[in-house]
PDB file of C-alpha atoms in Angstrom:
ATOM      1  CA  UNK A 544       0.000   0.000   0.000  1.00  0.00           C
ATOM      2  CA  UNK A 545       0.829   3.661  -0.751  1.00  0.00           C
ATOM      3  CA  UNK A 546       0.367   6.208   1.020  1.00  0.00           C
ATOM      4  CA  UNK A 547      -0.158  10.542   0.313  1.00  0.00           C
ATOM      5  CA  UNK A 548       0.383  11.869   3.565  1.00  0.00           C
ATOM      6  CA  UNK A 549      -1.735  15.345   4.153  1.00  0.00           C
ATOM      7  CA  UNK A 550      -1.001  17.451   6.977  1.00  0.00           C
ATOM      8  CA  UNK A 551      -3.675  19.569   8.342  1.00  0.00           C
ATOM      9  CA  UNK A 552      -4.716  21.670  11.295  1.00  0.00           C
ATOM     10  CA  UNK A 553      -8.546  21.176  10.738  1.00  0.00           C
ATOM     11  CA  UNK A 554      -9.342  17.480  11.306  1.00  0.00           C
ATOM     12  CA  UNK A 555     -12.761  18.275  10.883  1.00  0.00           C
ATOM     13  CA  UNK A 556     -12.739  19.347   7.095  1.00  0.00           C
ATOM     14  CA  UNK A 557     -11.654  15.548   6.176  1.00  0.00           C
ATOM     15  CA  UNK A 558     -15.306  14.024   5.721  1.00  0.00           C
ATOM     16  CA  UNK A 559     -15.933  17.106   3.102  1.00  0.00           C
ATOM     17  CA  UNK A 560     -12.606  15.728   1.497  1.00  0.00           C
ATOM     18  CA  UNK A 561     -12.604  15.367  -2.211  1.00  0.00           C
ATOM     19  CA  UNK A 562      -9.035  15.501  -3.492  1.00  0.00           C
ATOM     20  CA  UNK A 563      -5.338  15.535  -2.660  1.00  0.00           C
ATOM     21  CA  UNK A 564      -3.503  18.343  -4.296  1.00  0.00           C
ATOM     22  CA  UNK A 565       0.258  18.442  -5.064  1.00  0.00           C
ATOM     23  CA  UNK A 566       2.279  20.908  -6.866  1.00  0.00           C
ATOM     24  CA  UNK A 567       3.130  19.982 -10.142  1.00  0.00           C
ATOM     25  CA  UNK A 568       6.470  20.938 -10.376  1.00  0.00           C
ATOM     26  CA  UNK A 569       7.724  20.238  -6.820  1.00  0.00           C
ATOM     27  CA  UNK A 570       9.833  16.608  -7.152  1.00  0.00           C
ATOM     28  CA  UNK A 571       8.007  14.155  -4.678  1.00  0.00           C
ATOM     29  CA  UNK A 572       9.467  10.937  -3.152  1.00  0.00           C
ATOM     30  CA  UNK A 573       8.009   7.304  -2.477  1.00  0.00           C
ATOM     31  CA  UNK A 574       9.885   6.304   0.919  1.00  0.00           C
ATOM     32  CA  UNK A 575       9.580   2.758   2.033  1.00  0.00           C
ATOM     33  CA  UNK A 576       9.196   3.684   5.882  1.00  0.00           C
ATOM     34  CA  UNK A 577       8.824   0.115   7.750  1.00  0.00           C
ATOM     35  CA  UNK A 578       6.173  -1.366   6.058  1.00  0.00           C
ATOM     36  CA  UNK A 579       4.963   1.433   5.086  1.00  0.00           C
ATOM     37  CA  UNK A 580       5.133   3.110   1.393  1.00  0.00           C
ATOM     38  CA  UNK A 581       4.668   6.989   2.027  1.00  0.00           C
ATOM     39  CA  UNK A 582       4.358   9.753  -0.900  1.00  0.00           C
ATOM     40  CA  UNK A 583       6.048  13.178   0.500  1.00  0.00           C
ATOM     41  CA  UNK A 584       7.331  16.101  -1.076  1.00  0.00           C
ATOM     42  CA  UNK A 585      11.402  15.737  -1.204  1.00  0.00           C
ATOM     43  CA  UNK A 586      12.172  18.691   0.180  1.00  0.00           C
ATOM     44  CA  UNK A 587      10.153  17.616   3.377  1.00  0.00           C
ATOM     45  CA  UNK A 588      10.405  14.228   3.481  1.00  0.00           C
ATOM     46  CA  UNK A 589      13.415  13.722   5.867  1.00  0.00           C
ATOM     47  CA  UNK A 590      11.834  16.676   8.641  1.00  0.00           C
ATOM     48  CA  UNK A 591       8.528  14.430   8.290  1.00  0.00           C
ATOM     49  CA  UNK A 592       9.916  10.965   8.553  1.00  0.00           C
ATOM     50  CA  UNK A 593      11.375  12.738  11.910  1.00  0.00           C
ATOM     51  CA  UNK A 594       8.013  14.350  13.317  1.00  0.00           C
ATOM     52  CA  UNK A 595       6.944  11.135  12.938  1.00  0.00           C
ATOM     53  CA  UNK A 596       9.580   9.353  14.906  1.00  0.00           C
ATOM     54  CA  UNK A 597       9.972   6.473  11.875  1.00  0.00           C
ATOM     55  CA  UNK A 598      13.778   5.012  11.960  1.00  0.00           C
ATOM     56  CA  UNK A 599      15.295   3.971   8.752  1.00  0.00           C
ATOM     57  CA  UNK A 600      13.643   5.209   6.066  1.00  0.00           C
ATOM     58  CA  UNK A 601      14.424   5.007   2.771  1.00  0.00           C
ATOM     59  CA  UNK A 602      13.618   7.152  -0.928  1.00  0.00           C
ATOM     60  CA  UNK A 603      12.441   3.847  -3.342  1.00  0.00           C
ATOM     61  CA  UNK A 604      11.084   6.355  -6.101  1.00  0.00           C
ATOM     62  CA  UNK A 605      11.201   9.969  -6.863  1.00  0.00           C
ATOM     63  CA  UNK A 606       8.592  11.866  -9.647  1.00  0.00           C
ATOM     64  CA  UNK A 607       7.317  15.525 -10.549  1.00  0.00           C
ATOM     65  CA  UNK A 608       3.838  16.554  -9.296  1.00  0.00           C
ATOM     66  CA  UNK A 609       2.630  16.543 -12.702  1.00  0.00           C
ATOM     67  CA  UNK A 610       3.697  13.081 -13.021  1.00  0.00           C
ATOM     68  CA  UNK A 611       1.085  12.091 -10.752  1.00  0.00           C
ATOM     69  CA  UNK A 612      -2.092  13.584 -11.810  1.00  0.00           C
ATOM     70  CA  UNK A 613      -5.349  11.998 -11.754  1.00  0.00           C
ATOM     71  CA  UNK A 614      -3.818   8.763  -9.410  1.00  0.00           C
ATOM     72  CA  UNK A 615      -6.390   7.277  -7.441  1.00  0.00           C
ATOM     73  CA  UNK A 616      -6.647   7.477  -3.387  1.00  0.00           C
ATOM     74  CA  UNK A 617      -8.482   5.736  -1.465  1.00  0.00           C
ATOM     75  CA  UNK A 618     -10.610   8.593   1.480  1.00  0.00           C
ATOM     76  CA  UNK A 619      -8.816   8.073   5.115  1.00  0.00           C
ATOM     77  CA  UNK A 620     -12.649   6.674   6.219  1.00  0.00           C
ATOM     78  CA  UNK A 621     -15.248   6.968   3.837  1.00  0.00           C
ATOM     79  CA  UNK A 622     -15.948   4.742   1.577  1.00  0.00           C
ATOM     80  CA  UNK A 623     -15.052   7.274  -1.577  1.00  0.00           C
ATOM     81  CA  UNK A 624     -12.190   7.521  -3.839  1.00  0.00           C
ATOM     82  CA  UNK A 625     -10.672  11.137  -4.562  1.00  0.00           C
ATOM     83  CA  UNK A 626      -8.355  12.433  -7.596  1.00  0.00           C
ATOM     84  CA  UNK A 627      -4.599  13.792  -6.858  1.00  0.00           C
ATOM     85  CA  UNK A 628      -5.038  17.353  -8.453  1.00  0.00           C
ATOM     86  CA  UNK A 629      -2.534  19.794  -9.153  1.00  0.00           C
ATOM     87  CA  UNK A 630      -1.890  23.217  -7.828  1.00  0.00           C
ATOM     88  CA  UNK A 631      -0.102  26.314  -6.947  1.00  0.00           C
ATOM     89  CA  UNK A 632      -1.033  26.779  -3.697  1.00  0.00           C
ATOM     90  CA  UNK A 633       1.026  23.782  -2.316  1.00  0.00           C
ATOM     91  CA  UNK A 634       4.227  24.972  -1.201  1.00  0.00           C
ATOM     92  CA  UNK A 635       7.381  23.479   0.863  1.00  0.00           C
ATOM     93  CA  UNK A 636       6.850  25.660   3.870  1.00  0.00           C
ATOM     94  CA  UNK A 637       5.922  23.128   6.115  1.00  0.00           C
ATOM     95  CA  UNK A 638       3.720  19.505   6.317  1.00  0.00           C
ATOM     96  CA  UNK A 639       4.379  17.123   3.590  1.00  0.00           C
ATOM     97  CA  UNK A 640       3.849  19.144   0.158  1.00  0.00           C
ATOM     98  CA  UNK A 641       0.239  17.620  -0.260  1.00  0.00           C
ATOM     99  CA  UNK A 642      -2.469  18.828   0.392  1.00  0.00           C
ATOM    100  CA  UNK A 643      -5.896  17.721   1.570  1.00  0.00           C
ATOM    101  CA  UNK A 644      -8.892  19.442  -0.460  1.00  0.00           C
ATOM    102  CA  UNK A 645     -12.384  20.127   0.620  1.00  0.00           C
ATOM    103  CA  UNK A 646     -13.633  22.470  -1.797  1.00  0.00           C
ATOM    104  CA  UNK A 647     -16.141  23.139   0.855  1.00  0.00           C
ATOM    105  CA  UNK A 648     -14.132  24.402   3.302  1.00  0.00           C
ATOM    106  CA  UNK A 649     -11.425  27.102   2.049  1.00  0.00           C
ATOM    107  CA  UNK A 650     -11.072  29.149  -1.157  1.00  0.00           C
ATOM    108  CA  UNK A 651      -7.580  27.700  -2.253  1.00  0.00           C
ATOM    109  CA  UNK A 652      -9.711  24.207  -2.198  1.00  0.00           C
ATOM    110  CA  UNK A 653     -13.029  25.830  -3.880  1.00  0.00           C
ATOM    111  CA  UNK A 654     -10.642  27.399  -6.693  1.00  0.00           C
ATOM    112  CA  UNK A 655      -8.767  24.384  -7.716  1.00  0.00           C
ATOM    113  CA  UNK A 656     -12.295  22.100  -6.600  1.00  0.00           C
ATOM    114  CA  UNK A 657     -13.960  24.176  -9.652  1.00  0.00           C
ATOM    115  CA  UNK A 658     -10.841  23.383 -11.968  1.00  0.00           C
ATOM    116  CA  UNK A 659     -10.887  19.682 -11.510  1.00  0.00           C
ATOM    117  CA  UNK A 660     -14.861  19.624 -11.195  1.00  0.00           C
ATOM    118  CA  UNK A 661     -15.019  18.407  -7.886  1.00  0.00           C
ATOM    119  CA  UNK A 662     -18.030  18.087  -5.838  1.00  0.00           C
ATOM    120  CA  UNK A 663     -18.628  21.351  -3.233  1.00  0.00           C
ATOM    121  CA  UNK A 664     -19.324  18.782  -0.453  1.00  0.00           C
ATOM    122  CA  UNK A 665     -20.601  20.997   2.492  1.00  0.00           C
ATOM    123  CA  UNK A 666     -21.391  18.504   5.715  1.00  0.00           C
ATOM    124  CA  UNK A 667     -21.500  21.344   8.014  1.00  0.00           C
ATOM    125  CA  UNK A 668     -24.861  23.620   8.995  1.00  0.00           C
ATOM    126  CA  UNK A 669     -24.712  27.404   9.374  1.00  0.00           C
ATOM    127  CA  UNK A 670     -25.015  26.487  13.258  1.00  0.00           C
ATOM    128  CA  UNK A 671     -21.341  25.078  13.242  1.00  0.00           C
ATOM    129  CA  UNK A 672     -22.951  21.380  13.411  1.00  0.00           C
ATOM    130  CA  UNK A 673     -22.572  18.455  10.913  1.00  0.00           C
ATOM    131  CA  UNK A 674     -25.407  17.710   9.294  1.00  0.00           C
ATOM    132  CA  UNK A 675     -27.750  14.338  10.098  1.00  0.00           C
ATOM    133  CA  UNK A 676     -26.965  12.520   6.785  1.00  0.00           C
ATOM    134  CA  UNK A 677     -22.999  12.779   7.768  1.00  0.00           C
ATOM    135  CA  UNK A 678     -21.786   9.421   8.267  1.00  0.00           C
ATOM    136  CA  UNK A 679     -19.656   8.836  11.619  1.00  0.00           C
ATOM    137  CA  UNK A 680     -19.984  12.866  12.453  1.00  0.00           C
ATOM    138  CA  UNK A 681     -23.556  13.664  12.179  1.00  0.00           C
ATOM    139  CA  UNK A 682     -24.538  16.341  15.236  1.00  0.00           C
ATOM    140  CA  UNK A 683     -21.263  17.067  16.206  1.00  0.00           C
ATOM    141  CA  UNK A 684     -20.148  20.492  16.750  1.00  0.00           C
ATOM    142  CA  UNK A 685     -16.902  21.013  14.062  1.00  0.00           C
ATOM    143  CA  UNK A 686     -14.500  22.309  16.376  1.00  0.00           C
ATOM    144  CA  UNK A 687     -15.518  19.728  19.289  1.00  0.00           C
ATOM    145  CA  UNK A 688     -15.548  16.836  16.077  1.00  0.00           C
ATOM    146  CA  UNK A 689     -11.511  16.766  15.630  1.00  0.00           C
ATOM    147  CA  UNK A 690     -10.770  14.568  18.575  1.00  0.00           C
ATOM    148  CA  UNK A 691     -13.307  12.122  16.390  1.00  0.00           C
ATOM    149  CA  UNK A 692     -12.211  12.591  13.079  1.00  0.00           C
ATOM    150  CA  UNK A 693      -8.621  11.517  14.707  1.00  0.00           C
ATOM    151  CA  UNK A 694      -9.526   8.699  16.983  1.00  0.00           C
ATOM    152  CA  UNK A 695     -11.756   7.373  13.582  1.00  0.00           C
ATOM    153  CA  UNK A 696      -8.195   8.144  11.663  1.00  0.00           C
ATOM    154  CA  UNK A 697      -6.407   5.869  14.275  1.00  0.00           C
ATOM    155  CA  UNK A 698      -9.093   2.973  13.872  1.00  0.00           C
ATOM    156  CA  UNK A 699      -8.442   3.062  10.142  1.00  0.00           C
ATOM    157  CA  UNK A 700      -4.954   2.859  10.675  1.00  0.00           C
ATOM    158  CA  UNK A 701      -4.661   6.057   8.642  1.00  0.00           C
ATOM    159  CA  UNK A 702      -3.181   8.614  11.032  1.00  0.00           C
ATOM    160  CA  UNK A 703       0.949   8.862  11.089  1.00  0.00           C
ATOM    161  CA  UNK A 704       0.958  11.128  14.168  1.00  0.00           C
ATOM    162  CA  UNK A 705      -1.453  13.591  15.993  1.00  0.00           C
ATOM    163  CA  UNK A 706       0.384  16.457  17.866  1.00  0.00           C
ATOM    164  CA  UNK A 707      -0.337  20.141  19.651  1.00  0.00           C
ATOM    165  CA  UNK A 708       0.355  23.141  16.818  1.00  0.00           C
ATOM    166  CA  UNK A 709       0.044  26.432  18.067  1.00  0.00           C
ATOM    167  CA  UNK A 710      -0.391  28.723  14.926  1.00  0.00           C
ATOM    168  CA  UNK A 711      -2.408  31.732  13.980  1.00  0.00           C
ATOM    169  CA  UNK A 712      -5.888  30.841  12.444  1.00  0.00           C
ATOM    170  CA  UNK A 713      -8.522  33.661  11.411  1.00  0.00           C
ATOM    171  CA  UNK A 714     -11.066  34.783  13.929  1.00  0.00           C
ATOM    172  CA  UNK A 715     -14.557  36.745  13.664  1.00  0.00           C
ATOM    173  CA  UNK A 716     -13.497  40.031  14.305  1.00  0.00           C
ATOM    174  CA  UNK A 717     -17.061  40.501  16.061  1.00  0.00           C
ATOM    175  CA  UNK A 718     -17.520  37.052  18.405  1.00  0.00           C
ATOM    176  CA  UNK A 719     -13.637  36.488  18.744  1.00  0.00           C
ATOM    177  CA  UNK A 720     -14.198  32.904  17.658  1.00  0.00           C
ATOM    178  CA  UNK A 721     -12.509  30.856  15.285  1.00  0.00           C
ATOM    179  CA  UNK A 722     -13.915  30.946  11.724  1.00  0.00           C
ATOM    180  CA  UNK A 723     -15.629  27.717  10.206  1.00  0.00           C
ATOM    181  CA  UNK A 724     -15.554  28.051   6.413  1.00  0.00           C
ATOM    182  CA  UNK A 725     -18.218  26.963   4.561  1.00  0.00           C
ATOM    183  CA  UNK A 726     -19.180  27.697   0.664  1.00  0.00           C
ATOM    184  CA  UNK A 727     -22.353  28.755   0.698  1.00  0.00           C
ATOM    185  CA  UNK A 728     -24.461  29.944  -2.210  1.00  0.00           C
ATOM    186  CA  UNK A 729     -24.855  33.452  -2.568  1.00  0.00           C
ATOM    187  CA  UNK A 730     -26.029  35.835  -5.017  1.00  0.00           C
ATOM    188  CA  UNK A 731     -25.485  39.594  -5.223  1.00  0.00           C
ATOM    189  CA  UNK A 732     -26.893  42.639  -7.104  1.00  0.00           C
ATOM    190  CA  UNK A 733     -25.022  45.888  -8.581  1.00  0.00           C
ATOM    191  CA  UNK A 734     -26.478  48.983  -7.326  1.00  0.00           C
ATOM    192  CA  UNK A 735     -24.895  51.345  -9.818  1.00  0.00           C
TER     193      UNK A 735
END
């Protein structure tokens, strides 16, 4: 088995997953990691392989982004399988240089989403809840939902590591709370 390994900081956008996105002209790697087969960008491999306290791992393969376009993946816990897209907005800053994609939940993901003609999958209900047709979520509150998503990660033997991050994430500037993006439809009118 292969793995893509995502990194992200919002567990609770994975069931509105529909893609992986690399960058198509970042080189990746295939490490053979125990007995595992992992897919990470090569410029981050080795500082992943570490965060995830694996000894002796070693590059097996090595191809572009672009070169690997359209593979199939199989979802972390749904029974779904999603595209590996390409795109811009993957970069070598920090994670694994691939990116998980819920077109539902950011505008990086929506933009590319519309590009590849992905599904706007939006699970979540303007009260911060998912909604009663989610499978394994359904009722939970988002933020309260990622120690879920990653104990239902662990059961399908799909999670590498879960660790503390402190970063910077947006906030209402009116409630102070963090911000749950969701794509909505909208529609406006010019008052010219």
């Amino acid at each position: 088995d292969i793995a893509v390994v995502i990194w992200t900081t919002t567990p609770w956008t994975l069931p509105a997953n529909q893609a992986v996105c690399l960058h198509p002209d970042l080189d990746y790697v295939l490490v053979q990691a125990g007995n595992r087969r992992l897919v990470l960008a090569e410029a981050l491999w080795e500082d992943a392989i570490t965060r995830y306290e694996i000894k002796g791992a070693d590059v097996v393969g090595r191809a572009k982004g672009s070169a690997l376009e359209n593979l199939q993946l199989n979802h972390p816990f749904y029974e779904r399988v999603v595209p590996v897209i390409l795109g811009d907005h993957v970069t070598t800053e920090a994670g694994t240089g691939a990116v998980h994609t819920a077109p539902g939940h950011g505008q990086d993901d929506f933009v590319v989403g519309q590009k590849y003609g992905l599904a706007v999958d939006n699970p979540v209900g303007g009260n911060g809840v998912f909604l009663p047709d989610t499978p394994l979520f359904a009722g939970e509150f988002v933020h309260k939902a990622n120690a879920h998503v990653i104990e239902v990660l662990e059961q399908n033997n799909a999670l590498l590591v879960s660790s503390k991050l402190k970063h910077s994430y947006p906030h209402c500037w009116r409630h102070k709370t963090p911000i749950i993006f969701r794509a909505t439809p909208q529609w406006f009118i010019s008052m010219d």
